[in-house]
Coordinates of N, CA, C and O in Angstrom, one line a residue:
Q960 N -134.6 -20.0 9.8 CA -134.1 -21.1 10.6 C -135.2 -21.8 11.3 O -136.1 -21.1 11.9
V961 N -135.2 -23.1 11.3 CA -136.2 -23.9 12.0 C -135.7 -24.4 13.3 O -134.6 -24.8 13.5
Q962 N -136.5 -24.2 14.3 CA -136.2 -24.7 15.7 C -137.2 -25.8 16.0 O -138.4 -25.7 15.8
L963 N -136.7 -26.9 16.5 CA -137.5 -28.1 16.9 C -137.2 -28.4 18.4 O -136.0 -28.5 18.8
V964 N -138.3 -28.5 19.2 CA -138.1 -28.8 20.6 C -138.9 -30.0 21.0 O -140.2 -29.9 20.9
E965 N -138.3 -31.0 21.4 CA -139.0 -32.2 21.8 C -139.3 -32.2 23.3 O -138.6 -31.5 24.1
S966 N -140.3 -32.9 23.7 CA -140.7 -33.0 25.1 C -141.5 -34.3 25.3 O -142.0 -34.9 24.3
G967 N -141.7 -34.7 26.5 CA -142.5 -35.8 26.8 C -141.8 -37.1 27.1 O -142.4 -38.1 27.4
G968 N -140.5 -37.1 27.0 CA -139.8 -38.3 27.3 C -139.8 -38.7 28.8 O -140.3 -37.9 29.6
G969 N -139.3 -39.8 29.2 CA -139.3 -40.2 30.6 C -139.1 -41.7 30.8 O -138.6 -42.4 29.8
L970 N -139.4 -42.1 31.9 CA -139.2 -43.5 32.3 C -140.5 -44.2 32.4 O -141.5 -43.7 33.0
V971 N -140.6 -45.4 31.8 CA -141.9 -46.1 31.8 C -141.5 -47.6 31.8 O -140.5 -48.1 31.4
Q972 N -142.4 -48.4 32.4 CA -142.2 -49.8 32.5 C -142.6 -50.5 31.1 O -143.4 -50.0 30.3
A973 N -142.0 -51.6 30.9 CA -142.3 -52.4 29.7 C -143.8 -52.7 29.6 O -144.4 -53.0 30.6
G974 N -144.3 -52.5 28.4 CA -145.7 -52.7 28.2 C -146.5 -51.4 28.3 O -147.7 -51.3 28.0
G975 N -145.9 -50.4 28.8 CA -146.5 -49.1 29.0 C -146.5 -48.2 27.8 O -146.1 -48.6 26.7
S976 N -147.1 -47.0 28.0 CA -147.2 -46.1 26.8 C -146.6 -44.7 27.2 O -146.5 -44.4 28.4
L977 N -146.2 -44.0 26.2 CA -145.6 -42.7 26.3 C -145.8 -41.9 25.1 O -145.9 -42.5 24.0
R978 N -146.0 -40.6 25.2 CA -146.1 -39.8 24.0 C -145.1 -38.7 24.0 O -145.0 -38.0 25.0
V979 N -144.3 -38.6 22.9 CA -143.4 -37.5 22.8 C -143.9 -36.5 21.8 O -144.5 -36.9 20.8
S980 N -143.6 -35.2 22.0 CA -144.0 -34.2 21.2 C -142.9 -33.4 20.6 O -141.8 -33.3 21.2
C981 N -143.1 -32.7 19.5 CA -142.1 -31.9 18.9 C -142.8 -30.6 18.5 O -143.7 -30.6 17.6
A982 N -142.3 -29.5 19.0 CA -142.9 -28.2 18.7 C -141.9 -27.5 17.7 O -140.7 -27.4 18.0
A983 N -142.5 -27.1 16.6 CA -141.7 -26.4 15.5 C -141.9 -24.9 15.5 O -143.1 -24.5 15.6
S984 N -140.9 -24.2 15.2 CA -141.1 -22.8 15.0 C -140.0 -22.3 14.0 O -139.1 -23.0 13.7
G985 N -140.3 -21.1 13.4 CA -139.4 -20.6 12.4 C -139.5 -21.1 11.1 O -138.6 -21.0 10.2
C986 N -140.5 -21.8 10.8 CA -140.7 -22.4 9.4 C -142.1 -22.4 9.0 O -143.0 -22.2 9.9
T987 N -142.4 -22.6 7.8 CA -143.7 -22.9 7.3 C -144.0 -24.3 7.5 O -143.7 -25.2 6.7
F988 N -144.6 -24.6 8.7 CA -144.7 -26.0 9.1 C -145.5 -26.9 8.1 O -145.2 -28.0 7.9
R989 N -146.5 -26.2 7.5 CA -147.3 -27.0 6.5 C -146.5 -27.5 5.3 O -147.0 -28.3 4.6
R990 N -145.3 -26.9 5.1 CA -144.5 -27.3 4.0 C -143.4 -28.3 4.4 O -142.5 -28.5 3.6
C991 N -143.4 -28.7 5.6 CA -142.4 -29.6 6.2 C -142.9 -31.0 6.3 O -143.9 -31.3 6.9
A992 N -142.1 -32.0 5.8 CA -142.2 -33.3 6.2 C -141.5 -33.5 7.6 O -140.5 -32.8 7.8
M993 N -142.0 -34.4 8.4 CA -141.5 -34.5 9.8 C -141.2 -36.0 10.1 O -141.8 -36.9 9.6
G994 N -140.1 -36.2 10.8 CA -139.7 -37.5 11.1 C -139.3 -37.7 12.6 O -138.9 -36.7 13.3
W995 N -139.3 -38.9 13.1 CA -138.7 -39.2 14.4 C -137.6 -40.3 14.2 O -137.8 -41.2 13.4
F996 N -136.5 -40.0 14.8 CA -135.4 -41.0 14.8 C -135.1 -41.3 16.3 O -135.5 -40.5 17.2
R997 N -134.3 -42.3 16.5 CA -133.8 -42.6 17.9 C -132.4 -43.1 17.8 O -131.9 -43.7 16.8
Q998 N -131.7 -42.9 19.0 CA -130.3 -43.3 19.1 C -130.1 -43.9 20.4 O -130.2 -43.2 21.5
A999 N -129.8 -45.2 20.5 CA -129.4 -45.9 21.7 C -127.9 -45.8 21.9 O -127.2 -45.6 21.0
P1000 N -127.5 -45.9 23.2 CA -126.0 -45.8 23.5 C -125.2 -46.8 22.6 O -125.6 -48.0 22.5
G1001 N -124.2 -46.3 22.0 CA -123.4 -47.2 21.2 C -123.9 -47.6 19.8 O -123.3 -48.4 19.1
K1002 N -125.0 -47.0 19.5 CA -125.7 -47.4 18.2 C -125.9 -46.1 17.3 O -125.8 -45.0 17.8
E1003 N -126.1 -46.4 16.0 CA -126.3 -45.2 15.1 C -127.8 -44.8 15.3 O -128.6 -45.5 15.7
R1004 N -128.0 -43.5 14.9 CA -129.3 -43.0 14.9 C -130.1 -43.7 13.8 O -129.7 -43.8 12.7
E1005 N -131.3 -44.1 14.2 CA -132.1 -44.9 13.3 C -133.5 -44.3 13.1 O -134.1 -43.7 14.0
F1006 N -134.1 -44.6 11.9 CA -135.4 -44.1 11.6 C -136.5 -44.8 12.4 O -136.4 -46.0 12.7
V1007 N -137.5 -44.0 12.9 CA -138.6 -44.6 13.6 C -139.9 -44.4 12.9 O -140.6 -45.4 12.6
A1008 N -140.2 -43.1 12.5 CA -141.5 -42.9 11.8 C -141.3 -41.5 11.1 O -140.5 -40.7 11.4
A1009 N -142.2 -41.4 10.0 CA -142.2 -40.1 9.3 C -143.6 -39.9 8.8 O -144.4 -40.8 8.6
I1010 N -143.9 -38.6 8.6 CA -145.2 -38.2 8.1 C -145.0 -37.0 7.1 O -144.2 -36.2 7.3
N1011 N -145.8 -37.1 6.0 CA -145.6 -36.0 5.0 C -146.3 -34.7 5.4 O -146.9 -34.6 6.5
W1012 N -146.2 -33.7 4.6 CA -146.6 -32.4 4.9 C -148.0 -32.3 5.3 O -148.4 -31.5 6.1
S1013 N -148.9 -33.1 4.6 CA -150.3 -33.0 4.9 C -150.8 -34.0 5.9 O -151.9 -33.9 6.4
G1014 N -149.9 -34.9 6.3 CA -150.4 -35.9 7.2 C -151.0 -37.1 6.5 O -151.5 -38.1 7.2
G1015 N -151.0 -37.1 5.2 CA -151.7 -38.1 4.5 C -150.9 -39.4 4.2 O -151.5 -40.4 3.8
R1016 N -149.6 -39.3 4.5 CA -148.8 -40.5 4.3 C -147.8 -40.6 5.4 O -147.2 -39.7 5.8
R1017 N -147.8 -41.8 6.0 CA -146.9 -42.1 7.1 C -146.1 -43.4 6.9 O -146.6 -44.3 6.3
Y1018 N -144.9 -43.4 7.4 CA -144.1 -44.6 7.4 C -143.6 -44.9 8.7 O -143.3 -44.0 9.6
Y1019 N -143.3 -46.2 9.0 CA -142.8 -46.7 10.3 C -141.7 -47.7 10.0 O -141.7 -48.5 9.1
A1020 N -140.7 -47.7 11.0 CA -139.8 -48.8 11.0 C -140.5 -50.1 11.3 O -141.4 -50.1 12.1
D1021 N -140.0 -51.2 10.8 CA -140.6 -52.5 11.1 C -140.6 -52.8 12.6 O -141.6 -53.4 13.1
S1022 N -139.6 -52.3 13.3 CA -139.5 -52.6 14.7 C -140.6 -51.9 15.6 O -140.8 -52.3 16.7
V1023 N -141.2 -50.9 15.0 CA -142.3 -50.2 15.8 C -143.6 -50.2 15.2 O -144.6 -49.7 15.8
K1024 N -143.7 -50.8 14.0 CA -145.0 -50.9 13.3 C -146.0 -51.6 14.2 O -145.8 -52.7 14.7
G1025 N -147.2 -51.0 14.2 CA -148.3 -51.6 15.0 C -148.3 -51.1 16.5 O -149.2 -51.4 17.2
R1026 N -147.2 -50.5 16.9 CA -147.1 -50.1 18.3 C -147.0 -48.6 18.4 O -147.5 -48.0 19.4
F1027 N -146.3 -47.9 17.4 CA -146.1 -46.5 17.5 C -147.0 -45.8 16.4 O -147.3 -46.4 15.4
S1028 N -147.4 -44.6 16.7 CA -148.2 -43.8 15.7 C -147.7 -42.4 15.7 O -147.6 -41.7 16.7
I1029 N -147.5 -41.9 14.5 CA -147.1 -40.5 14.3 C -148.2 -39.7 13.8 O -149.0 -40.2 13.0
S1030 N -148.3 -38.5 14.3 CA -149.4 -37.6 13.8 C -148.9 -36.2 13.9 O -147.9 -35.9 14.5
R1031 N -149.6 -35.3 13.2 CA -149.2 -33.9 13.2 C -150.5 -33.0 13.3 O -151.6 -33.3 12.9
D1032 N -150.3 -31.8 13.9 CA -151.3 -30.8 14.0 C -150.7 -29.5 13.4 O -149.9 -28.8 14.0
N1033 N -151.1 -29.3 12.2 CA -150.5 -28.1 11.5 C -150.9 -26.8 12.1 O -150.1 -25.8 12.0
A1034 N -152.1 -26.7 12.7 CA -152.5 -25.5 13.4 C -151.6 -25.2 14.6 O -151.3 -24.0 14.9
K1035 N -151.2 -26.2 15.3 CA -150.3 -26.0 16.5 C -148.9 -26.2 16.2 O -148.0 -26.1 17.1
T1036 N -148.5 -26.5 14.9 CA -147.2 -26.8 14.5 C -146.4 -27.7 15.4 O -145.3 -27.5 15.8
T1037 N -147.1 -28.9 15.6 CA -146.5 -29.9 16.5 C -146.6 -31.3 15.8 O -147.6 -31.5 14.9
V1038 N -145.7 -32.1 16.1 CA -145.8 -33.5 15.6 C -145.7 -34.4 16.8 O -144.9 -34.1 17.8
L1039 N -146.5 -35.4 16.9 CA -146.5 -36.3 18.0 C -146.1 -37.7 17.7 O -146.3 -38.2 16.5
L1040 N -145.5 -38.4 18.6 CA -145.2 -39.8 18.5 C -145.8 -40.6 19.7 O -145.3 -40.4 20.8
Q1041 N -146.9 -41.3 19.4 CA -147.5 -42.1 20.5 C -146.9 -43.5 20.5 O -146.9 -44.1 19.4
M1042 N -146.4 -43.9 21.6 CA -145.6 -45.1 21.7 C -146.4 -46.0 22.7 O -146.5 -45.7 23.9
N1043 N -146.9 -47.1 22.2 CA -147.6 -48.1 23.0 C -146.8 -49.4 23.1 O -145.9 -49.7 22.2
S1044 N -147.2 -50.2 24.0 CA -146.5 -51.6 24.2 C -145.0 -51.4 24.1 O -144.3 -52.2 23.4
L1045 N -144.5 -50.5 24.9 CA -143.0 -50.2 24.9 C -142.2 -51.4 25.4 O -142.7 -52.2 26.3
K1046 N -141.0 -51.6 24.8 CA -140.1 -52.6 25.1 C -138.8 -52.0 25.6 O -138.5 -50.9 25.2
P1047 N -138.0 -52.7 26.4 CA -136.7 -52.2 26.8 C -135.9 -51.8 25.6 O -135.1 -50.8 25.7
E1048 N -136.0 -52.5 24.5 CA -135.2 -52.1 23.3 C -135.6 -50.8 22.7 O -134.9 -50.4 21.8
D1049 N -136.7 -50.2 23.1 CA -137.1 -48.9 22.6 C -136.4 -47.8 23.4 O -136.5 -46.6 23.0
T1050 N -135.6 -48.2 24.4 CA -134.8 -47.2 25.1 C -133.8 -46.5 24.2 O -133.0 -47.1 23.6
A1051 N -133.9 -45.1 24.2 CA -133.1 -44.3 23.3 C -133.4 -42.9 23.5 O -134.3 -42.5 24.2
V1052 N -132.5 -42.0 23.0 CA -132.9 -40.6 22.8 C -133.6 -40.5 21.5 O -133.2 -40.9 20.5
Y1053 N -134.8 -39.9 21.6 CA -135.7 -39.7 20.5 C -135.5 -38.3 19.9 O -135.7 -37.3 20.7
Y1054 N -135.3 -38.2 18.6 CA -135.1 -36.9 17.9 C -136.2 -36.6 16.9 O -136.6 -37.5 16.2
C1055 N -136.6 -35.4 16.9 CA -137.5 -34.9 15.9 C -136.7 -34.3 14.8 O -135.7 -33.6 15.0
A1056 N -137.2 -34.4 13.5 CA -136.5 -33.9 12.4 C -137.4 -33.3 11.4 O -138.6 -33.8 11.3
A1057 N -137.0 -32.3 10.7 CA -137.9 -31.6 9.7 C -137.2 -31.5 8.4 O -135.9 -31.3 8.3
K1058 N -137.9 -31.6 7.3 CA -137.4 -31.3 6.0 C -138.4 -30.5 5.2 O -139.6 -30.8 5.2
L1059 N -138.0 -29.4 4.6 CA -138.9 -28.6 3.8 C -139.2 -29.4 2.5 O -138.4 -29.6 1.6
S1060 N -140.4 -30.0 2.5 CA -140.8 -30.9 1.4 C -142.3 -31.0 1.3 O -142.9 -31.2 2.4
T1061 N -142.8 -30.8 0.1 CA -144.3 -31.1 -0.1 C -144.5 -32.3 -1.0 O -145.5 -32.4 -1.6
E1062 N -143.5 -33.1 -1.0 CA -143.6 -34.4 -1.8 C -144.6 -35.3 -1.1 O -144.8 -35.2 0.1
L1063 N -145.1 -36.2 -1.8 CA -146.1 -37.2 -1.3 C -145.5 -38.1 -0.2 O -146.0 -38.3 0.9
D1064 N -144.2 -38.6 -0.5 CA -143.6 -39.5 0.4 C -142.6 -38.7 1.4 O -141.8 -38.0 0.9
P1065 N -142.8 -38.9 2.7 CA -141.8 -38.2 3.6 C -140.5 -39.0 3.5 O -140.5 -40.2 3.3
P1066 N -139.4 -38.3 3.8 CA -138.1 -39.0 3.8 C -137.9 -39.9 5.0 O -138.5 -39.7 6.0
R1067 N -137.2 -41.0 4.7 CA -136.9 -42.0 5.8 C -135.5 -42.2 6.1 O -135.1 -42.9 7.0
E1068 N -134.6 -41.4 5.4 CA -133.2 -41.5 5.6 C -132.7 -40.3 6.5 O -133.2 -39.1 6.2
R1069 N -131.9 -40.5 7.4 CA -131.4 -39.5 8.3 C -130.8 -38.3 7.5 O -131.1 -37.1 7.9
D1070 N -130.0 -38.6 6.5 CA -129.3 -37.5 5.8 C -130.3 -36.7 4.9 O -129.8 -35.6 4.4
E1071 N -131.5 -37.1 4.8 CA -132.4 -36.3 4.0 C -133.0 -35.1 4.8 O -133.7 -34.2 4.2
Y1072 N -132.9 -35.1 6.1 CA -133.5 -34.1 6.9 C -132.6 -32.9 7.1 O -131.4 -33.1 7.2
D1073 N -133.2 -31.7 7.2 CA -132.5 -30.5 7.2 C -132.3 -30.0 8.7 O -131.3 -29.3 9.0
Y1074 N -133.3 -30.3 9.5 CA -133.3 -29.7 10.9 C -133.6 -30.8 11.9 O -134.3 -31.7 11.7
W1075 N -132.9 -30.6 13.1 CA -133.0 -31.5 14.2 C -133.3 -30.9 15.5 O -132.8 -29.8 15.7
G1076 N -134.0 -31.6 16.3 CA -134.2 -31.1 17.7 C -133.1 -31.6 18.6 O -132.2 -32.3 18.1
Q1077 N -133.1 -31.3 19.8 CA -132.0 -31.7 20.8 C -132.2 -33.1 21.3 O -131.3 -33.6 21.9
G1078 N -133.4 -33.6 21.2 CA -133.6 -35.0 21.6 C -134.3 -35.1 23.0 O -134.1 -34.1 23.8
T1079 N -135.0 -36.1 23.2 CA -135.6 -36.4 24.6 C -135.4 -37.9 24.9 O -135.6 -38.7 24.1
Q1080 N -135.0 -38.1 26.1 CA -134.7 -39.5 26.6 C -136.0 -40.3 26.9 O -136.8 -39.8 27.6
V1081 N -136.0 -41.5 26.3 CA -137.1 -42.4 26.7 C -136.4 -43.7 27.2 O -135.5 -44.3 26.5
T1082 N -136.8 -44.1 28.4 CA -136.2 -45.2 29.0 C -137.3 -46.2 29.4 O -138.3 -45.8 30.1
V1083 N -137.2 -47.4 28.9 CA -138.2 -48.5 29.2 C -137.5 -49.5 30.1 O -136.6 -50.2 29.7
S1084 N -138.1 -49.7 31.3 CA -137.5 -50.6 32.2 C -138.2 -52.0 32.1 O -139.4 -52.1 31.8
S1085 N -137.5 -53.0 32.3 CA -138.0 -54.4 32.2 C -138.7 -54.9 33.5 O -138.5 -54.3 34.5

């Protein structure tokens, strides 16, 4: 069983930066593709970013491209999401997700992931 625990959310002003982290346990982290999704009130959970098992391939939603950066530290079994130039529309609960996969491309669809964290709130004030 894989456990994912997010941390680092909070309140930030528009234009500011925030970094959220996801600590994984109970799995062979090196064999997992990792993703970040977010869900705003009244909206469906949407893809934000994904990184493959080696860290060699990354994908971003168009809405965050150039502002967000996903990375992983396999030794520490953590995945990070650095968020810069934050906008009020980035306000959401951010979820970490994992999929046992050593494929080159990490999944970008919500239904492809096997494990989820409990989420961390990110609020961007205008």
